[in-house]
Amino acid sequence: MKKENKSVIIWLLSGCVLLFLMVVVGGITRLTNSGLSMTDWHLVTDTFPPLTEAKWNEAFEQYKKFPEYQKINIHNDFQLSDYKFIYFWEWFHRFIGRIIGLVFFVPFVYFLIRKKLDRPTINKCIVLLAMGGFQGFLGWFMVRSGLIDNPDVSHFRLSLHLTFAFITFAYTLWVALDLIYPERNVYKIIPLRNIARIALVALLIQIIYGGFVAGLNAGLIHNHWPLMSDGQFIHDSVFIEQSTLVKNLIEGKSGVQFVHRTFAYVVVALILFLYYKGTQVSLTRNQSKGINVLLVFVFIQFLLGVFTLLYSVPLALGLIHQIMAFFLLSAMTYTLHRLSK
């Protein structure tokens, strides 16, 4: 690490921490069904929650005009105190998003003025700023889908919002790693790099399907392992919920859960294969450390997925499962970086 890059690295890693926190809060927001509590979006006036009882009542009355209240919560003796709870999590999620915007933009301008960024890093940071702006749009796009007729957000939009947050985090970490390890890696191992790339793609597919499962509440059925309900590896319901097989695998609750639970084996197998191939070549300490941590994390994540399913997605387990996905992606990003550059 070059000394002059230290402040830039701290800035980028701080962004990673905030992105991690935002996804965690986003997970709580989803698991507590809080995502549709704020029915509009304003850059400035929504910065703080309502500060008076009159403002709270005004926000609550606005919420009552939308499908989630009219079709679901009106039957649940839903009171203002309940509304304040779900409002908090959605507000907090958006508030962190605003903080991330400031944390990325203000230091970026400062580093530009102080000439602390070289041209490649400037270009990467511009990409990061664009990704952050697009992520904000995706959040609005997702919430919008649950405010029209259906009192739930589209699982496609939710997964897109979630997956893009993971990708933004991984790219931010990659840019920081470029500065932490500025010298080209003379121990770049092409075969291992290629396996790691395939494993990363597989992990992202698994994250996408994790978003599908969350959006469809597909973790609340077939709460058995290693087989689905009725002792079946592929339950009959996988083929009958939707009109075609493709729709069953991307829109049916049983089909989506089947893909997510089965594809986990693929992710584990690829990382095991990466570990096995790594034992056959000479690795640097950082490369070896990355692969070893990756192997430990993928087994922890697999077990968390099993228990989250068996216990029908309790809030704590569902949240820990999502947090572990972040750690797994971090280890994957680090390992691929050390095998590539």
Short mmCIF file of C-alpha atoms in Angstrom, two decimals:
data_model
loop_
_atom_site.label_atom_id
_atom_site.label_comp_id
_atom_site.label_asym_id
_atom_site.label_seq_id
_atom_site.Cartn_x
_atom_site.Cartn_y
_atom_site.Cartn_z
CA MET A 1 0.00 0.00 0.00
CA LYS A 2 1.34 3.40 -0.97
CA LYS A 3 1.20 5.88 1.89
CA GLU A 4 -0.51 8.55 -0.23
CA ASN A 5 -3.36 6.11 -0.97
CA LYS A 6 -4.16 5.38 2.67
CA SER A 7 -6.88 8.03 3.07
CA VAL A 8 -8.52 7.00 -0.22
CA ILE A 9 -8.50 3.35 0.86
CA ILE A 10 -10.11 4.24 4.20
CA TRP A 11 -12.77 6.21 2.29
CA LEU A 12 -13.57 3.28 -0.01
CA LEU A 13 -13.64 0.74 2.82
CA SER A 14 -15.93 3.07 4.79
CA GLY A 15 -18.24 2.97 1.79
CA CYS A 16 -18.12 -0.82 1.89
CA VAL A 17 -19.13 -0.80 5.56
CA LEU A 18 -22.04 1.54 4.84
CA LEU A 19 -23.18 -0.57 1.89
CA PHE A 20 -23.05 -3.62 4.13
CA LEU A 21 -25.09 -1.82 6.80
CA MET A 22 -27.63 -0.68 4.21
CA VAL A 23 -28.20 -4.22 2.95
CA VAL A 24 -28.56 -5.50 6.51
CA VAL A 25 -31.18 -2.85 7.26
CA GLY A 26 -32.77 -3.64 3.91
CA GLY A 27 -33.03 -7.26 5.02
CA ILE A 28 -34.73 -6.22 8.26
CA THR A 29 -37.05 -4.00 6.24
CA ARG A 30 -38.05 -6.93 4.06
CA LEU A 31 -38.38 -9.46 6.89
CA THR A 32 -40.56 -7.07 8.92
CA ASN A 33 -42.68 -6.15 5.87
CA SER A 34 -41.75 -2.50 6.28
CA GLY A 35 -40.81 -1.66 2.69
CA LEU A 36 -44.12 -0.11 1.65
CA SER A 37 -44.61 2.09 4.70
CA MET A 38 -43.29 5.23 2.99
CA THR A 39 -45.55 5.76 0.00
CA ASP A 40 -43.59 8.57 -1.63
CA TRP A 41 -40.00 9.73 -1.96
CA HIS A 42 -38.60 13.21 -1.49
CA LEU A 43 -34.89 13.96 -1.40
CA VAL A 44 -35.05 16.56 1.39
CA THR A 45 -38.39 16.40 3.22
CA ASP A 46 -38.09 12.68 3.97
CA THR A 47 -34.66 13.08 5.55
CA PHE A 48 -36.19 12.84 9.03
CA PRO A 49 -39.33 10.99 10.18
CA PRO A 50 -42.45 12.92 11.25
CA LEU A 51 -41.64 14.99 14.31
CA THR A 52 -45.14 15.63 15.65
CA GLU A 53 -48.18 13.47 16.31
CA ALA A 54 -50.11 15.42 13.71
CA LYS A 55 -47.47 14.64 11.08
CA TRP A 56 -47.52 10.98 12.06
CA ASN A 57 -51.28 10.85 11.65
CA GLU A 58 -50.98 12.56 8.29
CA ALA A 59 -48.44 9.97 7.10
CA PHE A 60 -50.58 7.13 8.45
CA GLU A 61 -53.66 8.40 6.62
CA GLN A 62 -51.63 8.56 3.41
CA TYR A 63 -50.48 4.96 3.95
CA LYS A 64 -54.12 3.86 4.34
CA LYS A 65 -54.77 4.80 0.70
CA PHE A 66 -52.51 2.04 -0.61
CA PRO A 67 -53.00 -1.70 -1.18
CA GLU A 68 -50.90 -3.02 1.72
CA TYR A 69 -53.20 -1.39 4.27
CA GLN A 70 -56.43 -1.81 2.34
CA LYS A 71 -55.92 -5.51 1.54
CA ILE A 72 -53.85 -6.77 4.48
CA ASN A 73 -53.27 -4.56 7.50
CA ILE A 74 -56.82 -3.26 7.76
CA HIS A 75 -57.75 -6.78 8.89
CA ASN A 76 -54.94 -6.99 11.46
CA ASP A 77 -56.03 -4.28 13.93
CA PHE A 78 -53.16 -2.20 12.54
CA GLN A 79 -52.65 0.91 14.68
CA LEU A 80 -50.48 4.03 14.51
CA SER A 81 -47.90 2.39 16.81
CA ASP A 82 -47.58 -0.50 14.33
CA TYR A 83 -47.18 1.96 11.50
CA LYS A 84 -44.41 3.81 13.35
CA PHE A 85 -42.49 0.54 13.67
CA ILE A 86 -42.54 -0.34 9.97
CA TYR A 87 -41.99 3.31 9.00
CA PHE A 88 -38.80 3.43 11.06
CA TRP A 89 -37.11 0.61 9.18
CA GLU A 90 -37.94 1.93 5.73
CA TRP A 91 -36.94 5.46 6.77
CA PHE A 92 -33.66 4.19 8.27
CA HIS A 93 -32.91 2.25 5.09
CA ARG A 94 -33.39 5.38 2.98
CA PHE A 95 -31.49 7.53 5.46
CA ILE A 96 -28.42 5.29 5.19
CA GLY A 97 -28.71 5.62 1.42
CA ARG A 98 -28.49 9.40 1.76
CA ILE A 99 -25.46 9.07 4.05
CA ILE A 100 -23.78 6.78 1.51
CA GLY A 101 -24.36 9.38 -1.20
CA LEU A 102 -22.67 12.06 0.90
CA VAL A 103 -19.84 9.78 2.01
CA PHE A 104 -19.04 8.91 -1.60
CA PHE A 105 -19.54 12.29 -3.27
CA VAL A 106 -18.03 14.81 -0.81
CA PRO A 107 -14.68 13.01 -0.25
CA PHE A 108 -14.51 12.27 -3.99
CA VAL A 109 -14.62 15.99 -4.75
CA TYR A 110 -12.08 16.66 -1.98
CA PHE A 111 -9.67 14.01 -3.33
CA LEU A 112 -10.07 15.42 -6.83
CA ILE A 113 -9.18 18.91 -5.66
CA ARG A 114 -6.21 17.62 -3.68
CA LYS A 115 -5.10 15.52 -6.68
CA LYS A 116 -5.01 12.33 -4.61
CA LEU A 117 -6.62 10.21 -7.34
CA ASP A 118 -4.91 8.99 -10.48
CA ARG A 119 -6.85 8.75 -13.74
CA PRO A 120 -7.76 5.01 -13.47
CA THR A 121 -9.06 5.51 -9.91
CA ILE A 122 -11.05 8.58 -10.95
CA ASN A 123 -12.74 6.58 -13.70
CA LYS A 124 -13.55 3.75 -11.28
CA CYS A 125 -14.98 6.20 -8.75
CA ILE A 126 -17.19 7.80 -11.39
CA VAL A 127 -18.53 4.32 -12.15
CA LEU A 128 -19.18 3.84 -8.42
CA LEU A 129 -21.09 7.13 -8.18
CA ALA A 130 -23.20 6.12 -11.18
CA MET A 131 -23.86 2.73 -9.60
CA GLY A 132 -24.96 4.42 -6.38
CA GLY A 133 -27.39 6.67 -8.24
CA PHE A 134 -28.79 3.72 -10.18
CA GLN A 135 -29.21 1.76 -6.95
CA GLY A 136 -31.35 4.59 -5.58
CA PHE A 137 -33.51 4.43 -8.71
CA LEU A 138 -33.85 0.66 -8.33
CA GLY A 139 -35.08 1.14 -4.76
CA TRP A 140 -37.81 3.50 -5.93
CA PHE A 141 -38.60 1.20 -8.88
CA MET A 142 -39.00 -1.74 -6.48
CA VAL A 143 -41.24 0.05 -3.97
CA ARG A 144 -43.38 1.45 -6.78
CA SER A 145 -44.39 -2.09 -7.80
CA GLY A 146 -46.13 -2.62 -4.45
CA LEU A 147 -48.10 0.62 -4.40
CA ILE A 148 -50.40 0.09 -7.37
CA ASP A 149 -52.55 -3.06 -7.15
CA ASN A 150 -50.51 -5.80 -5.52
CA PRO A 151 -49.65 -5.16 -1.83
CA ASP A 152 -46.19 -6.62 -2.28
CA VAL A 153 -43.17 -5.62 -4.32
CA SER A 154 -42.20 -7.52 -7.44
CA HIS A 155 -39.75 -10.28 -6.54
CA PHE A 156 -37.89 -9.52 -9.78
CA ARG A 157 -37.40 -5.88 -8.77
CA LEU A 158 -36.51 -6.81 -5.20
CA SER A 159 -33.86 -9.25 -6.41
CA LEU A 160 -32.49 -6.70 -8.87
CA HIS A 161 -32.23 -4.11 -6.08
CA LEU A 162 -30.57 -6.59 -3.72
CA THR A 163 -28.16 -8.08 -6.27
CA PHE A 164 -27.05 -4.70 -7.57
CA ALA A 165 -26.28 -3.65 -3.98
CA PHE A 166 -24.05 -6.72 -3.64
CA ILE A 167 -22.36 -5.94 -6.97
CA THR A 168 -21.79 -2.31 -5.96
CA PHE A 169 -20.24 -3.48 -2.70
CA ALA A 170 -17.98 -5.98 -4.50
CA TYR A 171 -16.82 -3.38 -7.02
CA THR A 172 -16.10 -0.85 -4.25
CA LEU A 173 -14.03 -3.47 -2.45
CA TRP A 174 -12.23 -4.32 -5.71
CA VAL A 175 -11.27 -0.67 -6.25
CA ALA A 176 -9.96 -0.49 -2.68
CA LEU A 177 -7.96 -3.70 -3.22
CA ASP A 178 -6.40 -2.19 -6.35
CA LEU A 179 -4.98 0.53 -4.09
CA ILE A 180 -4.06 -1.79 -1.23
CA TYR A 181 -2.09 -3.98 -3.64
CA PRO A 182 -0.79 -1.51 -6.27
CA GLU A 183 1.92 -3.82 -7.62
CA ARG A 184 1.03 -6.33 -10.30
CA ASN A 185 0.79 -9.88 -8.95
CA VAL A 186 3.58 -11.97 -10.49
CA TYR A 187 1.93 -15.08 -9.03
CA LYS A 188 -1.25 -14.72 -11.09
CA ILE A 189 -2.58 -18.26 -11.70
CA ILE A 190 -4.83 -18.34 -14.76
CA PRO A 191 -6.56 -21.72 -14.18
CA LEU A 192 -7.47 -20.82 -10.58
CA ARG A 193 -8.56 -17.35 -11.65
CA ASN A 194 -10.93 -18.86 -14.21
CA ILE A 195 -12.43 -21.23 -11.63
CA ALA A 196 -12.87 -18.30 -9.23
CA ARG A 197 -14.62 -16.30 -11.95
CA ILE A 198 -17.07 -19.13 -12.58
CA ALA A 199 -17.64 -19.47 -8.83
CA LEU A 200 -18.34 -15.73 -8.58
CA VAL A 201 -20.94 -15.93 -11.35
CA ALA A 202 -22.54 -18.92 -9.61
CA LEU A 203 -22.60 -17.03 -6.31
CA LEU A 204 -24.30 -14.05 -7.97
CA ILE A 205 -26.93 -16.37 -9.48
CA GLN A 206 -27.50 -17.78 -6.00
CA ILE A 207 -27.88 -14.24 -4.61
CA ILE A 208 -30.40 -13.46 -7.36
CA TYR A 209 -32.43 -16.51 -6.37
CA GLY A 210 -32.09 -15.56 -2.72
CA GLY A 211 -33.85 -12.33 -3.70
CA PHE A 212 -36.54 -14.33 -5.49
CA VAL A 213 -37.07 -16.48 -2.40
CA ALA A 214 -37.34 -13.38 -0.19
CA GLY A 215 -39.67 -11.59 -2.58
CA LEU A 216 -42.04 -14.57 -2.90
CA ASN A 217 -41.75 -15.64 0.76
CA ALA A 218 -40.75 -19.00 -0.69
CA GLY A 219 -38.83 -19.95 2.44
CA LEU A 220 -42.10 -20.48 4.29
CA ILE A 221 -42.93 -23.70 2.41
CA HIS A 222 -41.20 -27.08 2.07
CA ASN A 223 -39.42 -26.60 5.38
CA HIS A 224 -37.55 -29.89 5.15
CA TRP A 225 -34.01 -30.87 4.21
CA PRO A 226 -32.36 -32.54 2.33
CA LEU A 227 -35.63 -33.39 0.57
CA MET A 228 -38.62 -31.15 -0.02
CA SER A 229 -42.08 -31.95 1.37
CA ASP A 230 -43.46 -35.50 1.16
CA GLY A 231 -39.94 -36.92 0.91
CA GLN A 232 -39.52 -35.69 -2.66
CA PHE A 233 -36.29 -34.29 -4.09
CA ILE A 234 -38.33 -32.28 -6.60
CA HIS A 235 -41.79 -31.73 -5.16
CA ASP A 236 -44.78 -32.05 -7.50
CA SER A 237 -45.71 -28.43 -6.84
CA VAL A 238 -42.54 -27.29 -8.61
CA PHE A 239 -44.25 -28.10 -11.92
CA ILE A 240 -47.85 -26.98 -11.36
CA GLU A 241 -47.89 -23.47 -9.83
CA GLN A 242 -47.32 -21.68 -13.15
CA SER A 243 -48.23 -22.37 -16.76
CA THR A 244 -44.75 -23.28 -18.03
CA LEU A 245 -41.61 -24.84 -16.57
CA VAL A 246 -39.64 -21.61 -17.02
CA LYS A 247 -42.29 -19.63 -15.16
CA ASN A 248 -42.34 -22.23 -12.41
CA LEU A 249 -38.58 -21.82 -11.94
CA ILE A 250 -38.64 -18.01 -11.79
CA GLU A 251 -42.14 -17.19 -10.48
CA GLY A 252 -43.42 -20.24 -8.62
CA LYS A 253 -42.67 -20.41 -4.92
CA SER A 254 -41.80 -24.11 -5.02
CA GLY A 255 -39.75 -23.79 -8.20
CA VAL A 256 -37.78 -20.81 -6.93
CA GLN A 257 -37.05 -22.53 -3.64
CA PHE A 258 -35.99 -25.70 -5.46
CA VAL A 259 -33.47 -23.79 -7.59
CA HIS A 260 -32.10 -21.87 -4.60
CA ARG A 261 -31.69 -24.91 -2.37
CA THR A 262 -30.25 -27.07 -5.18
CA PHE A 263 -27.93 -24.46 -6.69
CA ALA A 264 -26.31 -24.09 -3.26
CA TYR A 265 -24.65 -27.46 -3.94
CA VAL A 266 -23.18 -26.03 -7.16
CA VAL A 267 -21.67 -23.05 -5.33
CA VAL A 268 -20.19 -25.30 -2.65
CA ALA A 269 -18.82 -27.71 -5.27
CA LEU A 270 -17.14 -24.93 -7.25
CA ILE A 271 -15.43 -23.51 -4.17
CA LEU A 272 -14.37 -27.01 -3.11
CA PHE A 273 -12.93 -27.51 -6.59
CA LEU A 274 -11.10 -24.19 -6.32
CA TYR A 275 -9.65 -25.29 -2.98
CA TYR A 276 -8.62 -28.68 -4.39
CA LYS A 277 -6.89 -27.15 -7.42
CA GLY A 278 -5.19 -24.66 -5.10
CA THR A 279 -3.56 -27.49 -3.17
CA GLN A 280 -1.83 -28.61 -6.37
CA VAL A 281 0.04 -25.37 -7.03
CA SER A 282 2.26 -22.99 -5.10
CA LEU A 283 0.21 -20.11 -3.70
CA THR A 284 1.16 -16.86 -2.01
CA ARG A 285 0.09 -16.41 1.59
CA ASN A 286 -2.73 -14.04 0.60
CA GLN A 287 -3.99 -16.36 -2.12
CA SER A 288 -4.02 -19.31 0.25
CA LYS A 289 -5.66 -17.28 2.99
CA GLY A 290 -8.38 -16.10 0.62
CA ILE A 291 -9.25 -19.59 -0.60
CA ASN A 292 -9.24 -21.04 2.93
CA VAL A 293 -11.55 -18.32 4.26
CA LEU A 294 -13.79 -18.75 1.23
CA LEU A 295 -14.12 -22.47 1.95
CA VAL A 296 -15.02 -21.88 5.61
CA PHE A 297 -17.54 -19.17 4.73
CA VAL A 298 -19.34 -21.21 2.07
CA PHE A 299 -19.90 -24.10 4.50
CA ILE A 300 -21.17 -21.73 7.20
CA GLN A 301 -23.51 -20.13 4.65
CA PHE A 302 -24.76 -23.54 3.50
CA LEU A 303 -25.58 -24.57 7.07
CA LEU A 304 -27.28 -21.23 7.74
CA GLY A 305 -29.41 -21.75 4.65
CA VAL A 306 -30.46 -25.20 5.85
CA PHE A 307 -31.43 -24.00 9.33
CA THR A 308 -33.16 -20.88 7.99
CA LEU A 309 -35.31 -23.18 5.85
CA LEU A 310 -35.97 -25.75 8.59
CA TYR A 311 -37.13 -23.05 11.01
CA SER A 312 -39.28 -21.23 8.40
CA VAL A 313 -37.15 -18.09 8.14
CA PRO A 314 -37.19 -16.53 11.62
CA LEU A 315 -36.05 -12.91 11.57
CA ALA A 316 -32.67 -13.57 13.22
CA LEU A 317 -31.71 -16.52 11.03
CA GLY A 318 -32.93 -14.86 7.84
CA LEU A 319 -30.87 -11.79 8.65
CA ILE A 320 -27.73 -13.77 9.57
CA HIS A 321 -28.07 -15.75 6.35
CA GLN A 322 -28.08 -12.51 4.36
CA ILE A 323 -25.14 -11.09 6.34
CA MET A 324 -23.15 -14.26 5.70
CA ALA A 325 -23.81 -13.87 1.98
CA PHE A 326 -22.02 -10.53 2.23
CA PHE A 327 -19.02 -12.11 3.96
CA LEU A 328 -18.94 -14.86 1.35
CA LEU A 329 -19.00 -12.34 -1.51
CA SER A 330 -16.25 -10.35 0.22
CA ALA A 331 -14.06 -13.45 0.47
CA MET A 332 -14.82 -14.32 -3.15
CA THR A 333 -13.91 -10.81 -4.31
CA TYR A 334 -10.67 -10.81 -2.33
CA THR A 335 -9.68 -14.27 -3.55
CA LEU A 336 -10.39 -13.45 -7.19
CA HIS A 337 -8.45 -10.22 -6.87
CA ARG A 338 -5.40 -12.00 -5.47
CA LEU A 339 -5.61 -14.64 -8.19
CA SER A 340 -6.00 -12.04 -10.95
CA LYS A 341 -3.95 -8.91 -10.39
#
